[in-house]
Coordinates of C-alpha atoms and ligand atoms in Angstrom, one line a residue:
X1 CA -1.1 25.4 -15.9
X2 CA 2.7 24.1 -16.9
X3 CA 4.4 25.6 -13.9
X4 CA 3.8 25.6 -10.1
X5 CA 5.8 27.2 -7.7
X6 CA 5.5 25.8 -4.0
X7 CA 6.5 28.4 -1.6
X8 CA 8.2 28.2 2.1
X9 CA 7.2 24.5 2.4
X10 CA 9.0 22.1 4.6
X11 CA 10.8 20.0 2.2
X12 CA 11.7 16.7 3.6
X13 CA 13.2 14.5 1.0
X14 CA 15.3 11.2 2.5
X15 CA 16.6 10.5 -1.0
X16 CA 18.7 14.0 -1.1
X17 CA 18.8 14.3 2.7
X18 CA 16.8 17.4 2.9
X19 CA 14.7 18.7 5.7
X20 CA 14.4 22.4 5.5
X21 CA 12.1 25.0 4.3
X22 CA 12.5 26.0 0.7
X23 CA 10.7 26.6 -2.5
X24 CA 10.1 24.0 -5.5
X25 CA 9.5 24.8 -9.1
X26 CA 7.8 22.4 -11.2
X27 CA 7.7 22.7 -14.8
X28 CA 6.2 20.3 -17.6
X29 CA 6.1 17.6 -15.2
X30 CA 9.3 17.6 -13.5
X31 CA 11.0 19.2 -10.6
X32 CA 13.5 22.0 -12.1
X33 CA 14.8 23.9 -8.9
X34 CA 14.3 23.8 -5.4
X35 CA 15.8 26.3 -3.1
X36 CA 15.4 29.9 -1.1
X37 CA 13.2 32.8 -2.5
X38 CA 12.6 31.2 -6.0
X39 CA 10.9 33.6 -8.4
X40 CA 9.1 32.3 -11.8
X41 CA 6.9 34.1 -13.9
X42 CA 3.6 33.0 -15.1
X43 CA 3.5 30.0 -12.5
X44 CA 0.9 29.4 -10.1
X45 CA 2.2 30.1 -6.7
X46 CA 1.2 28.3 -3.8
X47 CA 1.8 29.1 -0.6
X48 CA 2.8 26.1 1.4
X49 CA 4.3 27.5 4.6
X50 CA 3.3 25.3 7.9
X51 CA 3.0 22.4 5.3
X52 CA 5.1 19.5 4.5
X53 CA 6.5 19.0 0.9
X54 CA 7.2 15.5 0.5
X55 CA 7.9 12.8 -2.3
X56 CA 4.5 11.5 -3.7
X57 CA 3.5 8.6 -1.4
X58 CA 3.5 5.0 -3.2
X59 CA 1.1 2.4 -2.2
X60 CA 2.4 -0.6 -3.5
X61 CA -0.4 -2.9 -2.5
X62 CA -4.1 -2.2 -3.4
X63 CA -7.1 -4.0 -4.9
X64 CA -9.0 -1.6 -7.3
X65 CA -11.5 -4.3 -8.3
X66 CA -11.9 -3.4 -12.1
X67 CA -12.6 -5.5 -14.1
X68 CA -15.2 -7.3 -12.6
X69 CA -16.4 -5.6 -9.4
X70 CA -16.9 -2.2 -10.3
X71 CA -19.6 -2.1 -7.5
X72 CA -17.0 -2.1 -4.9
X73 CA -14.4 0.0 -6.8
X74 CA -13.3 1.2 -10.1
X75 CA -9.9 2.2 -11.4
X76 CA -11.4 6.0 -11.4
X77 CA -12.6 5.7 -8.0
X78 CA -9.7 4.0 -6.5
X79 CA -7.6 6.7 -8.1
X80 CA -9.8 9.5 -6.7
X81 CA -9.3 7.7 -3.4
X82 CA -5.6 7.4 -3.7
X83 CA -4.7 10.9 -4.4
X84 CA -7.2 12.3 -1.6
X85 CA -5.1 10.1 0.7
X86 CA -1.9 11.7 -0.7
X87 CA -0.8 8.7 -2.8
X88 CA 0.6 9.6 -6.2
X89 CA 1.1 6.0 -7.3
X90 CA -0.6 2.9 -6.5
X91 CA 0.1 -1.1 -7.4
X92 CA -3.0 -2.9 -7.9
X93 CA -3.5 -6.3 -7.5
X94 CA -4.5 -8.8 -9.9
X95 CA -7.2 -10.5 -8.2
X96 CA -9.7 -9.0 -10.5
X97 CA -12.5 -10.5 -13.0
X98 CA -10.7 -11.5 -15.1
X99 CA -7.4 -11.5 -13.5
X100 CA -5.0 -9.4 -14.5
X101 CA -2.6 -12.3 -16.0
X102 CA -2.1 -11.0 -19.7
X103 CA -1.3 -7.9 -21.6
X104 CA -5.2 -7.3 -22.7
X105 CA -6.2 -6.7 -18.8
X106 CA -2.9 -4.5 -18.1
X107 CA -3.5 -2.5 -21.2
X108 CA -7.5 -1.8 -19.8
X109 CA -6.0 -0.7 -16.5
X110 CA -3.7 1.5 -18.0
X111 CA -6.4 3.0 -20.3
X112 CA -8.6 3.4 -17.4
X113 CA -5.8 4.9 -15.6
X114 CA -4.9 7.4 -18.4
X115 CA -8.8 8.4 -18.6
X116 CA -9.2 9.3 -14.9
X117 CA -5.7 11.4 -15.4
X118 CA -5.2 11.0 -11.0
X119 CA -3.1 8.7 -9.8
X120 CA -0.3 6.6 -11.9
X121 CA -1.5 3.0 -11.4
X122 CA 0.7 0.2 -12.0
X123 CA 0.0 -3.6 -12.3
X124 CA 1.3 -6.4 -10.3
X125 CA 0.4 -9.7 -12.6
X126 CA -0.7 -12.7 -11.6
X127 CA 1.8 -15.6 -11.1
X128 CA -0.4 -18.2 -12.4
X129 CA -3.1 -18.1 -15.1
X130 CA -6.4 -17.3 -13.5
X131 CA -4.4 -17.4 -10.0
X132 CA -5.5 -20.7 -10.0
X133 CA -2.0 -22.0 -8.7
X134 CA -1.6 -24.7 -11.4
X135 CA 0.2 -23.3 -14.2
X136 CA 2.4 -20.1 -14.9
X137 CA 1.3 -16.8 -16.3
X138 CA 3.3 -15.8 -19.5
X139 CA 5.6 -13.6 -17.4
X140 CA 7.3 -12.3 -20.6
X141 CA 4.3 -10.9 -22.1
X142 CA 3.6 -9.6 -18.4
X143 CA 6.7 -7.7 -18.5
X144 CA 6.4 -6.4 -21.8
X145 CA 2.9 -5.0 -20.8
X146 CA 4.6 -3.3 -17.9
X147 CA 3.8 -5.1 -14.8
X148 CA 6.5 -4.3 -11.9
X149 CA 6.1 -7.6 -10.1
X150 CA 4.1 -10.6 -10.0
X151 CA 1.6 -12.0 -7.1
X152 CA -1.6 -14.3 -6.8
X153 CA -2.5 -11.9 -3.7
X154 CA -5.3 -13.2 -1.7
X155 CA -3.9 -16.6 -2.4
X156 CA -0.7 -18.4 -2.0
X157 CA 1.3 -20.7 -4.6
X158 CA 0.9 -23.9 -2.9
X159 CA 3.1 -25.9 -5.3
X160 CA 6.7 -25.2 -4.3
X161 CA 7.9 -26.1 -7.6
X162 CA 5.7 -24.1 -9.6
X163 CA 6.8 -21.2 -7.5
X164 CA 10.3 -22.0 -7.9
X165 CA 9.9 -21.3 -11.8
X166 CA 8.1 -18.4 -11.1
X167 CA 10.8 -17.0 -9.2
X168 CA 13.5 -18.1 -11.7
X169 CA 11.2 -16.5 -14.5
X170 CA 10.4 -13.4 -12.6
X171 CA 14.4 -12.8 -12.2
X172 CA 14.9 -13.6 -15.6
X173 CA 12.7 -10.9 -16.7
X174 CA 13.9 -8.4 -14.1
X175 CA 10.5 -9.2 -12.0
X176 CA 10.2 -10.5 -8.4
X177 CA 7.2 -12.4 -6.5
X178 CA 5.2 -10.6 -4.0
X179 CA 4.0 -13.4 -1.5
X180 CA 0.6 -13.4 0.0
X181 CA 1.9 -16.0 3.1
X182 CA -1.0 -18.3 3.8
X183 CA -1.5 -21.7 4.2
X184 CA -5.3 -22.3 3.2
X185 CA -5.6 -25.5 5.0
X186 CA -4.3 -24.2 8.4
X187 CA -6.3 -21.3 7.8
X188 CA -9.7 -22.9 6.5
X189 CA -13.0 -22.0 8.3
X190 CA -11.1 -19.1 10.2
X191 CA -12.4 -15.5 10.4
X192 CA -10.2 -13.9 13.2
X193 CA -6.6 -14.7 14.9
X194 CA -6.9 -18.0 16.5
X195 CA -6.7 -17.5 20.3
X196 CA -8.5 -15.6 23.0
X197 CA -10.9 -13.4 21.1
X198 CA -11.4 -16.4 18.5
X199 CA -12.6 -18.7 21.5
X200 CA -14.6 -15.9 23.0
X201 CA -16.5 -15.0 20.3
X202 CA -16.9 -18.3 18.8
X203 CA -15.4 -17.8 15.6
X204 CA -13.1 -19.9 13.6
X205 CA -9.6 -19.1 14.2
X206 CA -6.7 -18.2 11.7
X207 CA -3.5 -19.5 13.4
X208 CA -0.6 -17.3 13.0
X209 CA 1.4 -20.5 11.8
X210 CA -0.7 -20.1 8.6
X211 CA 1.3 -17.4 7.9
X212 CA 4.6 -17.9 9.1
X213 CA 4.9 -21.7 7.3
X214 CA 4.7 -19.9 4.1
X215 CA 7.1 -17.0 5.0
X216 CA 9.6 -19.5 5.8
X217 CA 9.2 -21.6 2.7
X218 CA 9.2 -18.4 0.4
X219 CA 12.2 -17.1 2.3
X220 CA 14.0 -20.6 1.7
X221 CA 13.3 -20.8 -1.8
X222 CA 14.3 -17.1 -2.7
X223 CA 17.8 -18.2 -0.4
X224 CA 18.0 -21.2 -2.4
X225 CA 17.7 -19.2 -5.8
X226 CA 19.4 -15.8 -5.1
X227 CA 16.0 -14.5 -6.2
X228 CA 14.3 -11.4 -4.8
X229 CA 11.2 -11.9 -2.9
X230 CA 8.5 -9.5 -1.3
X231 CA 6.4 -10.4 1.9
X232 CA 2.8 -8.6 1.8
X233 CA 0.9 -7.7 4.8
X234 CA 3.4 -9.2 7.1
X235 CA 1.1 -9.6 10.7
X236 CA 2.8 -11.6 13.5
X237 CA 5.9 -11.4 15.4
X238 CA 7.5 -14.6 14.2
X239 CA 7.4 -13.3 10.6
X240 CA 9.2 -10.4 11.3
X241 CA 11.7 -12.2 13.1
X242 CA 12.0 -14.6 10.1
X243 CA 12.5 -11.8 7.7
X244 CA 15.2 -10.0 10.1
X245 CA 17.1 -13.1 10.1
X246 CA 17.0 -13.8 6.4
X247 CA 18.0 -10.1 5.8
X248 CA 21.2 -10.5 7.9
X249 CA 21.9 -13.6 6.2
X250 CA 22.0 -11.7 3.0
X251 CA 18.3 -12.9 1.5
X252 CA 17.0 -10.6 -1.0
X253 CA 14.0 -10.0 0.8
X254 CA 11.7 -7.1 1.7
X255 CA 8.2 -6.7 3.1
X256 CA 5.9 -4.4 4.1
X257 CA 3.0 -3.5 6.7
X258 CA -0.4 -2.6 6.6
X259 CA -1.6 0.5 8.9
X260 CA -4.3 -1.7 10.1
X261 CA -2.1 -4.4 11.6
X262 CA 0.0 -1.4 13.2
X263 CA -2.8 0.4 14.7
X264 CA -5.2 -2.1 15.6
X265 CA -5.3 -5.6 17.3
X266 CA -7.8 -8.4 17.6
X267 CA -9.7 -6.7 20.4
X268 CA -11.2 -4.4 17.6
X269 CA -13.0 -7.4 16.7
X270 CA -15.2 -7.9 20.0
X271 CA -18.1 -6.0 18.6
X272 CA -18.4 -8.2 15.6
X273 CA -17.8 -5.2 13.2
X274 CA -17.0 -6.8 9.9
X275 CA -15.2 -4.0 8.8
X276 CA -12.5 -5.5 11.2
X277 CA -12.2 -8.6 9.0
X278 CA -9.4 -8.8 7.2
X279 CA -6.5 -11.3 5.9
X280 CA -4.5 -11.8 7.3
X281 CA -5.9 -11.1 10.6
X282 CA -5.7 -8.2 13.2
X283 CA -3.4 -10.3 15.8
X284 CA -2.6 -9.5 19.4
X285 CA -0.7 -6.5 21.1
X286 CA 2.4 -8.3 20.9
X287 CA 2.1 -8.8 17.4
X288 CA 1.5 -5.5 16.8
X289 CA 4.4 -4.2 18.7
X290 CA 6.8 -6.7 16.6
X291 CA 5.4 -5.0 13.5
X292 CA 6.2 -1.6 14.7
X293 CA 9.4 -2.5 15.7
X294 CA 10.1 -4.2 12.5
X295 CA 9.4 -0.8 10.8
X296 CA 11.3 0.8 13.1
X297 CA 14.5 -1.3 12.7
X298 CA 14.1 -1.6 9.0
X299 CA 13.1 -5.1 8.8
X300 CA 10.0 -3.8 7.4
X301 CA 10.7 -1.7 4.3
X302 CA 7.5 -0.3 3.7
X303 CA 4.0 0.8 4.4
X304 CA 1.2 -0.6 2.1
X305 CA -2.5 -0.1 2.9
X306 CA -3.8 -3.4 1.2
X307 CA -6.6 -1.3 0.5
X308 CA -9.3 -3.8 0.0
X309 CA -13.0 -2.2 -0.9
X310 CA -16.2 -4.4 -0.5
X311 CA -19.7 -3.0 -0.7
X312 CA -21.9 -2.5 2.5
X313 CA -24.4 -5.0 1.4
X314 CA -21.5 -7.8 1.3
X315 CA -20.1 -6.7 4.7
X316 CA -23.3 -6.7 6.3
X317 CA -23.6 -10.0 7.0
X318 CA -22.8 -12.4 10.0
X319 CA -19.2 -11.9 10.5
X320 CA -18.0 -15.5 9.3
X321 CA -19.6 -15.0 6.1
X322 CA -18.2 -11.4 5.4
X323 CA -15.6 -11.0 2.8
X324 CA -11.9 -10.5 4.2
X325 CA -10.5 -6.6 3.4
X326 CA -10.8 -3.3 4.6
X327 CA -10.0 0.1 3.0
X328 CA -7.0 2.1 3.6
X329 CA -6.1 4.8 0.9
X330 CA -7.9 7.7 2.6
X331 CA -6.9 7.2 6.0
X332 CA -3.4 5.6 5.9
X333 CA -1.4 9.3 6.2
X334 CA -3.6 10.5 8.9
X335 CA -3.0 7.4 10.8
X336 CA 1.0 7.2 10.1
X337 CA 0.9 11.0 11.4
X338 CA -1.3 10.6 14.4
X339 CA 0.2 7.5 15.4
X340 CA 3.8 7.7 14.5
X341 CA 5.1 11.1 13.7
X342 CA 3.0 13.1 16.0
X343 CA 4.0 11.2 18.8
X344 CA 7.7 11.4 17.6
X345 CA 8.1 7.7 17.2
X346 CA 9.3 8.2 13.7
X347 CA 10.4 11.6 12.0
X348 CA 8.9 13.0 8.6
X349 CA 11.8 11.9 6.8
X350 CA 11.4 8.3 8.2
X351 CA 7.8 8.2 6.9
X352 CA 9.1 9.6 3.5
X353 CA 11.2 6.8 3.2
X354 CA 8.6 4.0 4.2
X355 CA 6.0 5.4 2.2
X356 CA 7.8 7.1 -0.8
X357 CA 11.2 6.1 -1.2
X358 CA 11.4 2.4 -0.2
X359 CA 8.6 1.5 -2.2
X360 CA 9.9 3.2 -5.2
X361 CA 13.1 1.5 -4.8
X362 CA 11.4 -2.2 -4.2
X363 CA 9.5 -1.3 -7.3
X364 CA 12.2 0.0 -9.7
X365 CA 10.2 3.2 -10.1
X366 CA 12.0 6.3 -10.9
X367 CA 10.2 8.3 -7.8
X368 CA 10.4 8.7 -4.5
X369 CA 12.6 11.9 -4.5
X370 CA 12.3 15.6 -4.6
X371 CA 15.8 16.0 -6.6
X372 CA 15.9 18.5 -9.3
X373 CA 15.0 16.8 -12.6
X374 CA 12.8 14.0 -11.1
X375 CA 9.1 13.6 -12.0
X376 CA 7.1 16.1 -10.2
X377 CA 5.0 13.7 -7.7
X378 CA 4.3 15.4 -4.7
X379 CA 2.4 15.1 -1.6
X380 CA 1.9 18.4 0.5
X381 CA 0.9 17.3 4.1
X382 CA -0.7 19.6 6.8
X383 CA 0.8 18.3 9.6
X384 CA -1.9 20.0 12.3
X385 CA -5.0 19.3 10.5
X386 CA -7.3 17.7 12.8
X387 CA -10.1 15.9 11.5
X388 CA -12.2 12.6 12.1
X389 CA -12.6 9.6 9.5
X390 CA -16.6 9.9 8.3
X391 CA -18.2 7.6 6.1
X392 CA -19.7 10.3 4.2
X393 CA -16.3 11.7 3.4
X394 CA -14.8 8.8 1.6
X395 CA -14.7 9.0 -2.1
X396 CA -13.9 5.4 -2.4
X397 CA -17.1 3.7 -3.8
X398 CA -16.6 1.4 -0.3
X399 CA -16.6 2.3 3.1
X400 CA -15.2 -0.6 5.0
X401 CA -12.9 1.0 7.0
X402 CA -12.2 -0.2 10.6
X403 CA -11.1 3.4 11.7
X404 CA -14.3 5.0 11.2
X405 CA -14.8 7.9 13.9
X406 CA -11.2 7.8 14.6
X407 CA -10.0 11.5 15.3
X408 CA -6.8 12.1 13.3
X409 CA -4.0 14.7 13.4
X410 CA -2.2 15.2 9.7
X411 CA -3.9 15.0 6.5
X412 CA -3.0 15.4 2.5
X413 CA -4.0 18.9 1.2
X414 CA -2.6 18.6 -2.0
X415 CA -1.6 15.9 -4.4
X416 CA 0.8 16.4 -7.4
X417 CA 1.3 13.5 -10.2
X418 CA 4.1 14.3 -12.7
X419 CA 3.2 18.2 -12.3
X420 CA -0.3 18.1 -12.2
X421 CA -2.6 19.1 -9.1
X422 CA -4.9 16.0 -9.1
X423 CA -6.1 16.8 -5.3
X424 CA -6.1 20.0 -3.6
X425 CA -8.4 20.1 -0.4
X426 CA -11.1 22.7 -0.5
X427 CA -11.5 24.8 2.7
Ligands
DOR501 O1 -8.4 -8.9 3.5 C1 -7.7 -9.5 2.3 N1 -8.7 -8.9 1.4 N2 -6.8 -9.6 2.1 C2 -6.1 -10.1 0.6 O2 -5.5 -11.0 0.8 C3 -7.1 -9.8 -0.5 C4 -7.9 -8.8 0.1 C5 -9.2 -8.8 -1.1 O3 -9.0 -9.0 -2.5 O4 -10.2 -8.4 -0.7

């Protein structure tokens, strides 16, 4: 059906400064009208009373694993998890096999995403060929193929001169670098945050300085070149401070944080549950508070899940041997509502800014708004829905969530991508 009429939802759109009960009419993939008492013949009419109607959420940091690791996730299963979680667009990181460092792989991802017909899937291209950190990918080719940014996520580009050239080329092509800030020598052998918990558990520690030295270097390079940089999955207080200071100084830096760094600490590792093993690691309560403060004072621009699916047999090993990564697409919205909106730490409009408008702006996507004429990417939330995170409910191929059994309030009940209902909760 080409026409959909959402009736009486609480429409919240930070771009338009709207937070009121309105109807919203969708036609041929676009939002054509919003207002009171709208009528539309031959439209599917949906009663959205008591629900929030928000610009579709955008997750700028996910790992969809295809090609190469389809036992963990495929474009189809990842896109399904995305729309179930309320995300209309996701950006997939290039640490696939082969790596997303050329036009062919970007096209493969686009084809698979089109076949799935669920979320919009964009690619982040690799900065260096094969993510090996030795030579630059063909950035012009990647831009032409449609990547939105460049990253070697999972690894840092250690050669500062190479990264400088990557930043320069990226700027020339209207792209930017997403930085995975980690010094691998400082982090070597670590599984958890270095500190009391690593000592107590006898696990190798990853010191915060492994992150901060690289945040510092990458901001310095961006400042020197006047280039745009985005810091991925920020996890510790000093990094937040550095980004805050850099923004004040006029550096074109943006950054993201992940739900697990906002809602968990290293204490979660105490039971040796490998679903708490993530890179960067869960940090201290002070870091968690610093990340939250950064989100509130706009040092941190957006929330991104770093959805990193791994198969059960891969996680079902000793803590040191388990791969880093946690899933996030199906729990992020519930966590944000439960921990921040329901407790009145942020408003719904603020949440829409952090999960839709700001990522759209950072990525240069013409999304993140409910203004008339814009693409009909919409997330409908039931803010009162109470639910628990259950392994059996995940549609992602992987179930490595650190939030299993958490009770949450607030969930996506309908996801609309380009005017098409791609997810609808069944009663
Ligand atoms: O925990 C993580 N897992 N962090 C990363 O940077 C990469 C990711 C993955 O690909 O599994």
